[in-house]
Structure formats: structure tokens, C-alpha cells
Amino acid sequence: MSAEHRYPCENCGASLRYQPGQEYLACDYCGHQQHIVPNPSNDGDPSRIPKTGHALQWDAAHKSPQLTEIPLDKGLRLDAASDMAENIRTLSCPNCGARIQITGASHSRDCPFCATPVVTDTGATRQIKPQGVLPFVLNENQARRAMEDWLGKLWFAPSGLVAYARRGRRMTGIYSPFWTFDASTRSSYSGRRGDAYYQTVYVTQNVNGRQQRVARQVRRIRWRPVSGRIARDFNDVLVLAAESLPRNFSDGLAPWDLSHLAEYRPDYLAGFNAEGYTVALADGHQIARQEMASVIVNDARRDIGGDEQRVTHVQTDYSAETFKHILLPIWIAAYKYNGKSYRFLVNGQSGRVQGERPWSIWKIAAAIIAALIALTVFLYFGESTGYIQLGGIEPAETVALG
């Protein structure tokens, strides 16, 4: 049986809602507050989030001390009776494929990812339980302001869409599923190291109307074969566990400060949606290995040194592989404007924004026309005042080695 979590207000019976950046649930009707188990690593201050880029996800110093890594083999051998799994009910979107977890008697709603009406799947699926959740720090108003600022800075965005987004329309707070993977790697590589040197060549060119031979320095590369061994430990490599969003969108929301991960409690989901994962653990693991492989190739290039590198072969052994299933907070706005759907995402921890890039054909056309007019005026006045002189095409250079 799937567990359903409801949080009625002790004063009036209305549903309580988790308050982003806080450690309590609050009633929208009477203001009653109900505290949940505090997370000592989460101070709710967005300014404390380090801006270290994607490497933050590989930094062991920023791992949550409260969560335990699960051996990968155990997750891949998951059976129906395992206490690592639970039964969940989901809404299935026929348009984007999102699976939204539901509780209680709710049977239909609009998809938060694409605004398509969806109908509940009455069956239940068994999935790995989340180990951790990163609570929302930004509330809806803060997320909307971040989105509006982002839209306002886009060149050639349709004015109607920007105005449409600023009419106070609701955004949806949703916890998106992710896998994180740890691994120790030992790799052997082979390739070529390129060291630069410069050679003097002579070229013939037109100098003040006369052909002259001029010396120039040309960069050359001297290659030699190399091989070596390297090692790297990966920590919390993030993989989006859903197919409802383009992966570049979720990657663009990084970095996340995962040291603020709290042990999963349904309390944090009160008043928000949660998406069930559609990317299986095994598939997520393969994606993570691809991400690790690209980092290992870059490590090999650094180890090779020189001015240029060519890595022709890498053999990697993976050990101590572990994983976690976690939920990360995202504010989503899905707008339909002039028959086209636009999606905008806001990182619910840092306020970073991603979305489909809207273009205004009329603004682009107006900019092109204005540029052509400006060029025509410049050429006209330049020719009339004698400032523009059109010269002939110089003969091609000839090159001779010195």
C-alpha cells in the first residue's frame, strides 16, 4: 500500500503548507505554524550558497553529513519486497511524459511542465524511496521576480510574452527526482603530446605598392607518444532522473549546494508537487559514467601536459560505487502564448533561471532594418565627405620556407 500524507491544521482543519526557507508548516487560513524536525545543515540563507560551478557536485566537502550512500549493487538488485522501495500513485502526462506523484483523492490537474491537462493513472508503481530532499529556499514571489528579471534581459523576446508572464500567474513548486553517484576511478591512458615550436618563413606581400619578402614566425607542433595512469574520486555526480525536461535545462540550474540536503520527510512536500522518476537507476548510472569519462579524459590531457594533447585510449576501473535518490526544488512556469508552449524553471535554492528562448520575429526584423538604414546613412555621408576609400584587392601572398 502507498502511504498518503496529509497535514491538517490543528486550529481550523485546512491543509498546512511547507514554508520555503523555514523549518515549519503553516496554515494559509489561520496562520497556525507546526514545526518539523530541524535540519542543522540548512540555515535557509541563499547568500551562503557557494558559487563554484558544476564542480560543486564533485566536492566531498559539500556532501550532506546526514545521508548515507547506498551501494550501487544493492540498488541494481532491488526486489519487490525491499524496504528501499515504496508504492506510489502518479499522474501521467501524455504530452511530455512527466509523472507527478499524488496523494489523497486528487484525480486530475494540469501538468506543471507543459500545462497539458492530465488524468491520473489509477495503478501504483513501486519505486526506490528518496533518501534526501533539498527544501525550497525561495518562495513563489521570489521565484517569479527571478524569472521576470531573466525574461527582461532577453534580447528580441516577445513583449506580449513578458507582459503575460508578469500578470501574477501562478508558478508551480515541484520536487524533481535526481540520482547522485559516487565512485573511485583508476585509469590508464595512451595518446600523444604536442610541443610547440616556431619556424621562420618568408612571404611576399605588397608594401607601399611594392612586392617585398617579409619574415614571419609560424607555429608548428612536434608530436610524441605518451601513456600514463591517473585516479579520481567522484562525489555526488548529479543525473536528472526524469524525462519531462531537457537535460540541458536541469544542467543549467546547477550548481546545487547538496550539503543542505535533509533526510527525506514528507513534511517538506506539503503544498508542493513531487515528480516520480522515469529514468531507471541502471540508466542513470550509465549517464553518470559518461559524465565521469569526460572528466577523466580532461584529467588525462592535464597529465600529458605540453601545448596540445591527443588522447587515443582510456581504460577505467570503477570501485566503491554508491548512489542516492534525492529530490531537488524547482519552480516551474508553463505558459501557452500564441499557440506555443514556453517553460521557465527557477532553481528553488539559488534563483538561477533556465527556459525556452522566446524570439520575436518583428523585433528581429526591426533591428535588421534599423541596422541597414544606419549602414546606408554611414556609407552615404562617408562617400560625400571623402572619408571612405575603396581600394583594389591585393594579390595573394606567396610563402617560402626559410
mmCIF file of C-alpha atoms in Angstrom:
data_model
loop_
_atom_site.group_PDB
_atom_site.id
_atom_site.type_symbol
_atom_site.label_atom_id
_atom_site.label_comp_id
_atom_site.label_asym_id
_atom_site.label_seq_id
_atom_site.Cartn_x
_atom_site.Cartn_y
_atom_site.Cartn_z
ATOM 1 C CA MET A 1 0.000 0.000 0.000
ATOM 2 C CA SER A 2 1.196 3.509 -0.757
ATOM 3 C CA ALA A 3 1.395 5.894 2.161
ATOM 4 C CA GLU A 4 -0.659 9.089 1.906
ATOM 5 C CA HIS A 5 0.493 12.089 3.930
ATOM 6 C CA ARG A 6 -1.936 14.806 4.954
ATOM 7 C CA TYR A 7 -1.236 17.748 7.227
ATOM 8 C CA PRO A 8 -4.467 19.255 8.616
ATOM 9 C CA CYS A 9 -4.233 22.421 10.677
ATOM 10 C CA GLU A 10 -4.791 21.806 14.384
ATOM 11 C CA ASN A 11 -6.849 25.021 14.615
ATOM 12 C CA CYS A 12 -9.093 25.043 11.539
ATOM 13 C CA GLY A 13 -8.524 21.758 9.703
ATOM 14 C CA ALA A 14 -7.224 23.348 6.462
ATOM 15 C CA SER A 15 -4.151 21.892 4.777
ATOM 16 C CA LEU A 16 -0.767 23.030 6.042
ATOM 17 C CA ARG A 17 1.933 24.087 3.582
ATOM 18 C CA TYR A 18 5.729 23.922 3.844
ATOM 19 C CA GLN A 19 7.270 27.409 4.035
ATOM 20 C CA PRO A 20 10.349 27.780 1.797
ATOM 21 C CA GLY A 21 13.485 28.638 3.732
ATOM 22 C CA GLN A 22 11.862 27.774 7.074
ATOM 23 C CA GLU A 23 11.526 24.703 9.286
ATOM 24 C CA TYR A 24 7.783 24.688 9.786
ATOM 25 C CA LEU A 25 4.444 24.134 8.067
ATOM 26 C CA ALA A 26 1.944 26.996 8.078
ATOM 27 C CA CYS A 27 -1.798 27.325 7.533
ATOM 28 C CA ASP A 28 -2.809 29.752 4.771
ATOM 29 C CA TYR A 29 -6.140 30.428 6.513
ATOM 30 C CA CYS A 30 -5.430 30.965 10.209
ATOM 31 C CA GLY A 31 -1.636 31.332 10.282
ATOM 32 C CA HIS A 32 -1.016 28.387 12.624
ATOM 33 C CA GLN A 33 2.550 27.046 12.469
ATOM 34 C CA GLN A 34 3.698 23.476 13.022
ATOM 35 C CA HIS A 35 7.421 22.829 13.307
ATOM 36 C CA ILE A 36 9.109 19.867 11.655
ATOM 37 C CA VAL A 37 12.376 18.161 12.552
ATOM 38 C CA PRO A 38 15.097 20.793 12.039
ATOM 39 C CA ASN A 39 17.925 20.210 9.636
ATOM 40 C CA PRO A 40 21.059 21.595 11.302
ATOM 41 C CA SER A 41 22.851 21.962 7.975
ATOM 42 C CA ASN A 42 20.122 24.145 6.438
ATOM 43 C CA ASP A 43 20.156 27.763 7.581
ATOM 44 C CA GLY A 44 17.851 28.887 4.771
ATOM 45 C CA ASP A 45 20.185 31.663 3.627
ATOM 46 C CA PRO A 46 20.598 31.810 -0.193
ATOM 47 C CA SER A 47 23.669 34.032 0.164
ATOM 48 C CA ARG A 48 25.513 31.153 1.814
ATOM 49 C CA ILE A 49 25.338 29.020 -1.330
ATOM 50 C CA PRO A 50 28.866 28.827 -2.792
ATOM 51 C CA LYS A 51 29.065 29.660 -6.486
ATOM 52 C CA THR A 52 31.704 27.150 -7.534
ATOM 53 C CA GLY A 53 30.104 25.833 -10.721
ATOM 54 C CA HIS A 54 29.434 22.233 -11.657
ATOM 55 C CA ALA A 55 32.499 21.067 -9.695
ATOM 56 C CA LEU A 56 30.457 21.603 -6.524
ATOM 57 C CA GLN A 57 28.715 18.327 -7.315
ATOM 58 C CA TRP A 58 32.083 16.552 -7.153
ATOM 59 C CA ASP A 59 33.273 18.178 -3.946
ATOM 60 C CA ALA A 60 33.167 15.829 -0.957
ATOM 61 C CA ALA A 61 33.380 18.826 1.386
ATOM 62 C CA HIS A 62 29.859 19.808 0.340
ATOM 63 C CA LYS A 63 28.204 16.444 0.911
ATOM 64 C CA SER A 64 25.354 16.236 3.382
ATOM 65 C CA PRO A 65 26.613 14.635 6.608
ATOM 66 C CA GLN A 66 23.136 13.263 7.380
ATOM 67 C CA LEU A 67 22.660 10.985 4.375
ATOM 68 C CA THR A 68 24.101 7.528 3.876
ATOM 69 C CA GLU A 69 25.309 6.383 0.474
ATOM 70 C CA ILE A 70 23.764 3.138 -0.800
ATOM 71 C CA PRO A 71 25.959 0.544 -2.542
ATOM 72 C CA LEU A 72 25.147 0.578 -6.249
ATOM 73 C CA ASP A 73 24.922 -3.218 -6.466
ATOM 74 C CA LYS A 74 22.201 -3.225 -3.819
ATOM 75 C CA GLY A 75 20.105 -0.744 -5.810
ATOM 76 C CA LEU A 76 20.548 -2.612 -9.088
ATOM 77 C CA ARG A 77 19.433 -5.864 -7.433
ATOM 78 C CA LEU A 78 16.324 -4.231 -5.947
ATOM 79 C CA ASP A 79 13.451 -6.695 -5.488
ATOM 80 C CA ALA A 80 9.767 -6.064 -4.882
ATOM 81 C CA ALA A 81 9.987 -6.860 -1.167
ATOM 82 C CA SER A 82 12.892 -4.493 -0.450
ATOM 83 C CA ASP A 83 12.414 -1.853 2.234
ATOM 84 C CA MET A 84 14.232 0.570 -0.107
ATOM 85 C CA ALA A 85 11.122 0.785 -2.322
ATOM 86 C CA GLU A 86 7.586 2.066 -1.898
ATOM 87 C CA ASN A 87 4.351 2.090 -3.883
ATOM 88 C CA ILE A 88 3.358 5.456 -5.351
ATOM 89 C CA ARG A 89 0.457 6.750 -7.442
ATOM 90 C CA THR A 90 1.235 9.140 -10.238
ATOM 91 C CA LEU A 91 -0.406 11.368 -12.796
ATOM 92 C CA SER A 92 0.972 10.630 -16.254
ATOM 93 C CA CYS A 93 1.225 13.464 -18.792
ATOM 94 C CA PRO A 94 0.588 12.257 -22.370
ATOM 95 C CA ASN A 95 2.473 15.234 -23.823
ATOM 96 C CA CYS A 96 5.837 15.477 -22.035
ATOM 97 C CA GLY A 97 5.885 12.167 -20.145
ATOM 98 C CA ALA A 98 6.068 13.657 -16.658
ATOM 99 C CA ARG A 99 4.853 11.511 -13.764
ATOM 100 C CA ILE A 100 3.543 13.620 -10.875
ATOM 101 C CA GLN A 101 3.058 11.915 -7.528
ATOM 102 C CA ILE A 102 -0.393 12.335 -5.975
ATOM 103 C CA THR A 103 -1.902 11.750 -2.568
ATOM 104 C CA GLY A 104 -5.459 11.752 -1.333
ATOM 105 C CA ALA A 105 -8.414 11.769 -3.713
ATOM 106 C CA SER A 106 -6.956 14.075 -6.385
ATOM 107 C CA HIS A 107 -7.524 12.618 -9.841
ATOM 108 C CA SER A 108 -6.699 15.352 -12.354
ATOM 109 C CA ARG A 109 -4.764 18.587 -12.769
ATOM 110 C CA ASP A 110 -2.661 20.431 -15.318
ATOM 111 C CA CYS A 111 0.871 19.243 -15.938
ATOM 112 C CA PRO A 112 3.293 21.735 -14.322
ATOM 113 C CA PHE A 113 5.845 21.113 -17.073
ATOM 114 C CA CYS A 114 3.770 21.832 -20.181
ATOM 115 C CA ALA A 115 0.301 22.952 -18.948
ATOM 116 C CA THR A 116 -1.386 19.927 -20.552
ATOM 117 C CA PRO A 117 -4.418 18.521 -18.689
ATOM 118 C CA VAL A 118 -3.524 15.080 -17.311
ATOM 119 C CA VAL A 119 -5.572 12.242 -15.858
ATOM 120 C CA THR A 120 -4.437 10.024 -13.028
ATOM 121 C CA ASP A 121 -3.191 6.516 -13.597
ATOM 122 C CA THR A 122 -5.228 4.522 -11.077
ATOM 123 C CA GLY A 123 -2.496 1.907 -10.732
ATOM 124 C CA ALA A 124 0.506 2.082 -8.420
ATOM 125 C CA THR A 125 4.185 1.661 -9.270
ATOM 126 C CA ARG A 126 6.990 0.580 -6.978
ATOM 127 C CA GLN A 127 9.998 2.858 -6.874
ATOM 128 C CA ILE A 128 13.108 3.432 -4.794
ATOM 129 C CA LYS A 129 12.378 5.782 -1.909
ATOM 130 C CA PRO A 130 14.087 9.188 -1.852
ATOM 131 C CA GLN A 131 16.895 9.318 0.683
ATOM 132 C CA GLY A 132 17.150 13.082 0.764
ATOM 133 C CA VAL A 133 15.309 16.262 -0.091
ATOM 134 C CA LEU A 134 16.671 19.763 -0.624
ATOM 135 C CA PRO A 135 13.998 22.054 0.861
ATOM 136 C CA PHE A 136 12.807 25.128 -1.018
ATOM 137 C CA VAL A 137 14.594 28.338 -0.025
ATOM 138 C CA LEU A 138 12.815 30.731 -2.422
ATOM 139 C CA ASN A 139 9.086 31.268 -2.167
ATOM 140 C CA GLU A 140 6.840 31.767 -5.193
ATOM 141 C CA ASN A 141 7.125 35.569 -5.250
ATOM 142 C CA GLN A 142 10.924 35.421 -5.150
ATOM 143 C CA ALA A 143 10.968 32.828 -7.933
ATOM 144 C CA ARG A 144 8.618 34.932 -10.087
ATOM 145 C CA ARG A 145 10.830 38.005 -9.678
ATOM 146 C CA ALA A 146 13.879 35.962 -10.733
ATOM 147 C CA MET A 147 12.016 34.734 -13.809
ATOM 148 C CA GLU A 148 10.781 38.219 -14.734
ATOM 149 C CA ASP A 149 14.303 39.651 -14.398
ATOM 150 C CA TRP A 150 15.615 36.878 -16.652
ATOM 151 C CA LEU A 151 12.929 37.484 -19.272
ATOM 152 C CA GLY A 152 13.506 41.231 -19.146
ATOM 153 C CA LYS A 153 17.176 40.770 -20.073
ATOM 154 C CA LEU A 154 16.498 38.631 -23.144
ATOM 155 C CA TRP A 155 17.013 40.411 -26.440
ATOM 156 C CA PHE A 156 14.254 40.051 -29.017
ATOM 157 C CA ALA A 157 11.851 38.356 -26.582
ATOM 158 C CA PRO A 158 8.177 38.912 -27.481
ATOM 159 C CA SER A 159 6.842 41.819 -25.420
ATOM 160 C CA GLY A 160 3.493 40.059 -25.156
ATOM 161 C CA LEU A 161 5.067 37.020 -23.512
ATOM 162 C CA VAL A 162 6.973 39.133 -20.991
ATOM 163 C CA ALA A 163 3.769 41.007 -20.121
ATOM 164 C CA TYR A 164 1.849 37.707 -19.965
ATOM 165 C CA ALA A 165 4.366 36.285 -17.503
ATOM 166 C CA ARG A 166 4.136 39.414 -15.325
ATOM 167 C CA ARG A 167 0.392 39.223 -14.753
ATOM 168 C CA GLY A 168 0.896 37.393 -11.487
ATOM 169 C CA ARG A 169 0.128 33.960 -12.871
ATOM 170 C CA ARG A 170 0.937 31.121 -10.533
ATOM 171 C CA MET A 171 4.145 29.166 -10.619
ATOM 172 C CA THR A 172 4.295 25.543 -9.509
ATOM 173 C CA GLY A 173 6.781 24.356 -6.926
ATOM 174 C CA ILE A 174 7.879 20.818 -7.700
ATOM 175 C CA TYR A 175 10.498 18.471 -6.308
ATOM 176 C CA SER A 176 12.295 16.881 -9.268
ATOM 177 C CA PRO A 177 13.972 13.471 -8.919
ATOM 178 C CA PHE A 178 17.725 13.079 -9.287
ATOM 179 C CA TRP A 179 20.253 10.318 -8.844
ATOM 180 C CA THR A 180 23.650 11.048 -7.337
ATOM 181 C CA PHE A 181 26.591 8.732 -7.882
ATOM 182 C CA ASP A 182 29.939 8.292 -6.126
ATOM 183 C CA ALA A 183 32.862 6.293 -7.485
ATOM 184 C CA SER A 184 36.591 5.795 -7.130
ATOM 185 C CA THR A 185 38.314 5.512 -10.502
ATOM 186 C CA ARG A 186 41.732 4.363 -11.651
ATOM 187 C CA SER A 187 42.512 4.911 -15.330
ATOM 188 C CA SER A 188 45.318 4.133 -17.755
ATOM 189 C CA TYR A 189 45.599 6.163 -20.940
ATOM 190 C CA SER A 190 47.653 6.466 -24.097
ATOM 191 C CA GLY A 191 47.916 9.300 -26.559
ATOM 192 C CA ARG A 192 50.244 11.916 -27.998
ATOM 193 C CA ARG A 193 51.831 15.037 -26.571
ATOM 194 C CA GLY A 194 52.332 18.054 -28.796
ATOM 195 C CA ASP A 195 55.059 20.632 -28.055
ATOM 196 C CA ALA A 196 55.013 23.870 -29.996
ATOM 197 C CA TYR A 197 57.972 25.403 -31.798
ATOM 198 C CA TYR A 198 58.234 28.261 -34.274
ATOM 199 C CA GLN A 199 59.750 28.278 -37.751
ATOM 200 C CA THR A 200 60.707 31.289 -39.810
ATOM 201 C CA VAL A 201 59.060 31.544 -43.223
ATOM 202 C CA TYR A 202 59.247 34.258 -45.837
ATOM 203 C CA VAL A 203 56.165 35.644 -47.526
ATOM 204 C CA THR A 204 55.818 38.021 -50.439
ATOM 205 C CA GLN A 205 53.395 40.847 -49.869
ATOM 206 C CA ASN A 206 52.533 44.321 -51.128
ATOM 207 C CA VAL A 207 54.201 47.033 -49.025
ATOM 208 C CA ASN A 208 53.518 50.631 -50.149
ATOM 209 C CA GLY A 209 52.826 49.461 -53.683
ATOM 210 C CA ARG A 210 55.934 47.264 -53.955
ATOM 211 C CA GLN A 211 56.336 43.499 -53.639
ATOM 212 C CA GLN A 212 58.647 42.604 -50.739
ATOM 213 C CA ARG A 213 59.731 39.426 -48.959
ATOM 214 C CA VAL A 214 58.955 39.587 -45.231
ATOM 215 C CA ALA A 215 59.960 37.105 -42.497
ATOM 216 C CA ARG A 216 57.238 35.628 -40.298
ATOM 217 C CA GLN A 217 57.153 33.128 -37.404
ATOM 218 C CA VAL A 218 54.853 30.147 -37.996
ATOM 219 C CA ARG A 219 53.769 27.867 -35.140
ATOM 220 C CA ARG A 220 54.457 24.146 -35.608
ATOM 221 C CA ILE A 221 53.741 21.116 -33.363
ATOM 222 C CA ARG A 222 56.167 18.297 -32.623
ATOM 223 C CA TRP A 223 54.278 15.143 -31.545
ATOM 224 C CA ARG A 224 55.478 12.206 -29.458
ATOM 225 C CA PRO A 225 53.646 9.163 -27.979
ATOM 226 C CA VAL A 226 52.799 9.153 -24.247
ATOM 227 C CA SER A 227 50.994 6.942 -21.717
ATOM 228 C CA GLY A 228 50.224 7.105 -18.011
ATOM 229 C CA ARG A 229 47.899 6.349 -15.102
ATOM 230 C CA ILE A 230 45.541 8.725 -13.266
ATOM 231 C CA ALA A 231 42.999 8.489 -10.439
ATOM 232 C CA ARG A 232 39.964 10.491 -9.358
ATOM 233 C CA ASP A 233 37.209 10.128 -6.753
ATOM 234 C CA PHE A 234 33.771 11.359 -7.824
ATOM 235 C CA ASN A 235 31.253 12.598 -5.274
ATOM 236 C CA ASP A 236 27.563 13.281 -5.916
ATOM 237 C CA VAL A 237 27.586 13.329 -9.715
ATOM 238 C CA LEU A 238 24.047 14.529 -10.455
ATOM 239 C CA VAL A 239 21.815 12.869 -13.043
ATOM 240 C CA LEU A 240 18.263 14.044 -13.740
ATOM 241 C CA ALA A 241 16.002 11.024 -13.132
ATOM 242 C CA ALA A 242 13.088 12.263 -15.259
ATOM 243 C CA GLU A 243 12.434 12.762 -18.960
ATOM 244 C CA SER A 244 9.927 15.600 -18.631
ATOM 245 C CA LEU A 245 12.601 18.284 -19.085
ATOM 246 C CA PRO A 246 15.512 18.661 -21.498
ATOM 247 C CA ARG A 247 18.695 17.694 -19.684
ATOM 248 C CA ASN A 248 20.356 20.988 -20.629
ATOM 249 C CA PHE A 249 17.640 22.777 -18.631
ATOM 250 C CA SER A 250 18.402 20.862 -15.441
ATOM 251 C CA ASP A 251 22.164 21.161 -16.031
ATOM 252 C CA GLY A 252 21.718 24.910 -16.426
ATOM 253 C CA LEU A 253 20.145 25.174 -12.973
ATOM 254 C CA ALA A 254 23.372 23.952 -11.326
ATOM 255 C CA PRO A 255 25.152 24.378 -9.008
ATOM 256 C CA TRP A 256 23.234 22.970 -6.067
ATOM 257 C CA ASP A 257 24.648 23.083 -2.573
ATOM 258 C CA LEU A 258 23.985 19.477 -1.601
ATOM 259 C CA SER A 259 25.359 19.955 1.905
ATOM 260 C CA HIS A 260 21.876 21.332 2.674
ATOM 261 C CA LEU A 261 20.186 18.043 1.835
ATOM 262 C CA ALA A 262 17.850 16.934 4.603
ATOM 263 C CA GLU A 263 16.833 13.391 5.339
ATOM 264 C CA TYR A 264 13.666 12.769 3.374
ATOM 265 C CA ARG A 265 10.474 13.633 5.228
ATOM 266 C CA PRO A 266 7.046 14.028 3.577
ATOM 267 C CA ASP A 267 6.620 17.249 5.583
ATOM 268 C CA TYR A 268 8.825 19.099 3.113
ATOM 269 C CA LEU A 269 6.476 18.140 0.284
ATOM 270 C CA ALA A 270 3.377 19.623 1.911
ATOM 271 C CA GLY A 271 1.858 22.143 -0.516
ATOM 272 C CA PHE A 272 4.212 21.145 -3.349
ATOM 273 C CA ASN A 273 4.258 18.581 -6.140
ATOM 274 C CA ALA A 274 6.787 15.761 -6.415
ATOM 275 C CA GLU A 275 7.757 14.062 -9.653
ATOM 276 C CA GLY A 276 8.366 10.326 -9.794
ATOM 277 C CA TYR A 277 11.489 9.187 -11.590
ATOM 278 C CA THR A 278 11.237 7.773 -15.112
ATOM 279 C CA VAL A 279 14.960 7.174 -15.666
ATOM 280 C CA ALA A 280 15.833 3.841 -14.060
ATOM 281 C CA LEU A 281 18.810 3.576 -11.714
ATOM 282 C CA ALA A 282 20.782 1.485 -14.232
ATOM 283 C CA ASP A 283 20.194 4.053 -16.991
ATOM 284 C CA GLY A 284 21.119 6.909 -14.680
ATOM 285 C CA HIS A 285 24.306 5.052 -13.761
ATOM 286 C CA GLN A 286 25.322 4.826 -17.425
ATOM 287 C CA ILE A 287 24.735 8.570 -17.862
ATOM 288 C CA ALA A 288 26.862 9.256 -14.767
ATOM 289 C CA ARG A 289 29.685 7.111 -16.153
ATOM 290 C CA GLN A 290 29.592 9.104 -19.377
ATOM 291 C CA GLU A 291 29.920 12.300 -17.336
ATOM 292 C CA MET A 292 32.800 10.794 -15.374
ATOM 293 C CA ALA A 293 34.504 9.625 -18.571
ATOM 294 C CA SER A 294 34.596 13.157 -19.989
ATOM 295 C CA VAL A 295 36.208 14.420 -16.769
ATOM 296 C CA ILE A 296 38.747 11.582 -16.850
ATOM 297 C CA VAL A 297 39.724 12.478 -20.427
ATOM 298 C CA ASN A 298 40.351 16.057 -19.301
ATOM 299 C CA ASP A 299 42.442 14.708 -16.396
ATOM 300 C CA ALA A 300 44.484 12.717 -18.928
ATOM 301 C CA ARG A 301 45.059 15.843 -21.020
ATOM 302 C CA ARG A 302 46.361 17.702 -17.971
ATOM 303 C CA ASP A 303 48.590 14.766 -17.081
ATOM 304 C CA ILE A 304 50.012 14.636 -20.613
ATOM 305 C CA GLY A 305 50.952 18.304 -20.480
ATOM 306 C CA GLY A 306 52.603 20.102 -23.369
ATOM 307 C CA ASP A 307 50.926 22.615 -25.625
ATOM 308 C CA GLU A 308 48.439 20.214 -27.263
ATOM 309 C CA GLN A 309 47.201 16.727 -26.404
ATOM 310 C CA ARG A 310 45.532 13.833 -28.175
ATOM 311 C CA VAL A 311 44.007 11.084 -26.013
ATOM 312 C CA THR A 312 43.564 7.952 -28.108
ATOM 313 C CA HIS A 313 42.637 5.346 -25.460
ATOM 314 C CA VAL A 314 41.401 5.309 -21.845
ATOM 315 C CA GLN A 315 40.748 2.217 -19.728
ATOM 316 C CA THR A 316 38.985 2.922 -16.409
ATOM 317 C CA ASP A 317 38.306 0.675 -13.423
ATOM 318 C CA TYR A 318 35.423 1.772 -11.167
ATOM 319 C CA SER A 319 35.140 0.817 -7.497
ATOM 320 C CA ALA A 320 33.264 1.837 -4.329
ATOM 321 C CA GLU A 321 30.257 2.864 -6.425
ATOM 322 C CA THR A 322 27.306 4.215 -4.431
ATOM 323 C CA PHE A 323 24.154 6.192 -5.153
ATOM 324 C CA LYS A 324 21.332 8.220 -3.618
ATOM 325 C CA HIS A 325 17.851 9.117 -4.823
ATOM 326 C CA ILE A 326 17.154 12.754 -3.943
ATOM 327 C CA LEU A 327 14.557 15.449 -4.663
ATOM 328 C CA LEU A 328 15.619 18.970 -5.667
ATOM 329 C CA PRO A 329 13.347 22.059 -5.595
ATOM 330 C CA ILE A 330 12.314 23.749 -8.849
ATOM 331 C CA TRP A 331 9.746 26.459 -9.505
ATOM 332 C CA ILE A 332 8.123 25.992 -12.915
ATOM 333 C CA ALA A 333 6.022 28.266 -15.096
ATOM 334 C CA ALA A 334 4.436 26.792 -18.212
ATOM 335 C CA TYR A 335 2.841 29.387 -20.494
ATOM 336 C CA LYS A 336 0.937 28.998 -23.731
ATOM 337 C CA TYR A 337 1.381 32.116 -25.850
ATOM 338 C CA ASN A 338 0.208 32.452 -29.481
ATOM 339 C CA GLY A 339 -0.314 28.710 -29.673
ATOM 340 C CA LYS A 340 3.199 27.828 -28.452
ATOM 341 C CA SER A 341 4.200 26.487 -25.030
ATOM 342 C CA TYR A 342 7.059 28.079 -23.124
ATOM 343 C CA ARG A 343 8.597 26.627 -19.976
ATOM 344 C CA PHE A 344 10.681 28.519 -17.449
ATOM 345 C CA LEU A 345 12.480 26.933 -14.494
ATOM 346 C CA VAL A 346 13.863 28.580 -11.367
ATOM 347 C CA ASN A 347 16.289 26.849 -9.011
ATOM 348 C CA GLY A 348 14.343 26.836 -5.738
ATOM 349 C CA GLN A 349 17.553 27.168 -3.752
ATOM 350 C CA SER A 350 19.640 29.754 -5.646
ATOM 351 C CA GLY A 351 17.199 31.504 -8.027
ATOM 352 C CA ARG A 352 19.099 30.536 -11.186
ATOM 353 C CA VAL A 353 16.740 30.562 -14.229
ATOM 354 C CA GLN A 354 16.543 28.416 -17.365
ATOM 355 C CA GLY A 355 13.906 28.132 -20.068
ATOM 356 C CA GLU A 356 12.938 28.041 -23.707
ATOM 357 C CA ARG A 357 14.311 31.046 -25.527
ATOM 358 C CA PRO A 358 11.393 33.063 -26.996
ATOM 359 C CA TRP A 359 12.052 35.123 -30.128
ATOM 360 C CA SER A 360 10.083 37.983 -31.640
ATOM 361 C CA ILE A 361 10.262 37.933 -35.443
ATOM 362 C CA TRP A 362 9.050 41.528 -35.558
ATOM 363 C CA LYS A 363 11.771 42.748 -33.177
ATOM 364 C CA ILE A 364 14.452 40.910 -35.154
ATOM 365 C CA ALA A 365 13.144 42.328 -38.441
ATOM 366 C CA ALA A 366 13.024 45.844 -36.986
ATOM 367 C CA ALA A 367 16.612 45.513 -35.733
ATOM 368 C CA ILE A 368 17.832 44.334 -39.159
ATOM 369 C CA ILE A 369 16.037 47.202 -40.924
ATOM 370 C CA ALA A 370 17.468 49.726 -38.460
ATOM 371 C CA ALA A 371 20.978 48.335 -38.980
ATOM 372 C CA LEU A 372 20.614 48.538 -42.776
ATOM 373 C CA ILE A 373 19.380 52.120 -42.550
ATOM 374 C CA ALA A 374 22.291 53.070 -40.292
ATOM 375 C CA LEU A 375 24.797 51.430 -42.680
ATOM 376 C CA THR A 376 23.259 53.206 -45.687
ATOM 377 C CA VAL A 377 23.447 56.591 -43.939
ATOM 378 C CA PHE A 378 27.054 55.936 -42.893
ATOM 379 C CA LEU A 379 28.103 54.973 -46.432
ATOM 380 C CA TYR A 380 26.284 57.953 -47.972
ATOM 381 C CA PHE A 381 27.848 60.556 -45.707
ATOM 382 C CA GLY A 382 31.201 58.808 -45.800
ATOM 383 C CA GLU A 383 31.376 58.908 -49.577
ATOM 384 C CA SER A 384 30.131 62.502 -49.743
ATOM 385 C CA THR A 385 32.858 63.699 -47.354
ATOM 386 C CA GLY A 386 35.617 61.540 -48.841
ATOM 387 C CA TYR A 387 36.261 59.527 -45.700
ATOM 388 C CA ILE A 388 35.642 56.159 -47.374
ATOM 389 C CA GLN A 389 38.146 54.986 -49.953
ATOM 390 C CA LEU A 390 37.666 51.741 -51.791
ATOM 391 C CA GLY A 391 40.935 50.110 -52.764
ATOM 392 C CA GLY A 392 41.709 47.180 -55.047
ATOM 393 C CA ILE A 393 42.266 43.644 -53.862
ATOM 394 C CA GLU A 394 45.889 42.910 -53.081
ATOM 395 C CA PRO A 395 47.477 39.894 -54.732
ATOM 396 C CA ALA A 396 47.599 36.668 -52.718
ATOM 397 C CA GLU A 397 50.658 36.032 -50.579
ATOM 398 C CA THR A 398 53.267 33.515 -51.628
ATOM 399 C CA VAL A 399 55.095 31.573 -48.954
ATOM 400 C CA ALA A 400 58.678 30.347 -48.947
ATOM 401 C CA LEU A 401 60.340 28.389 -46.169
ATOM 402 C CA GLY A 402 63.422 29.985 -44.721
#
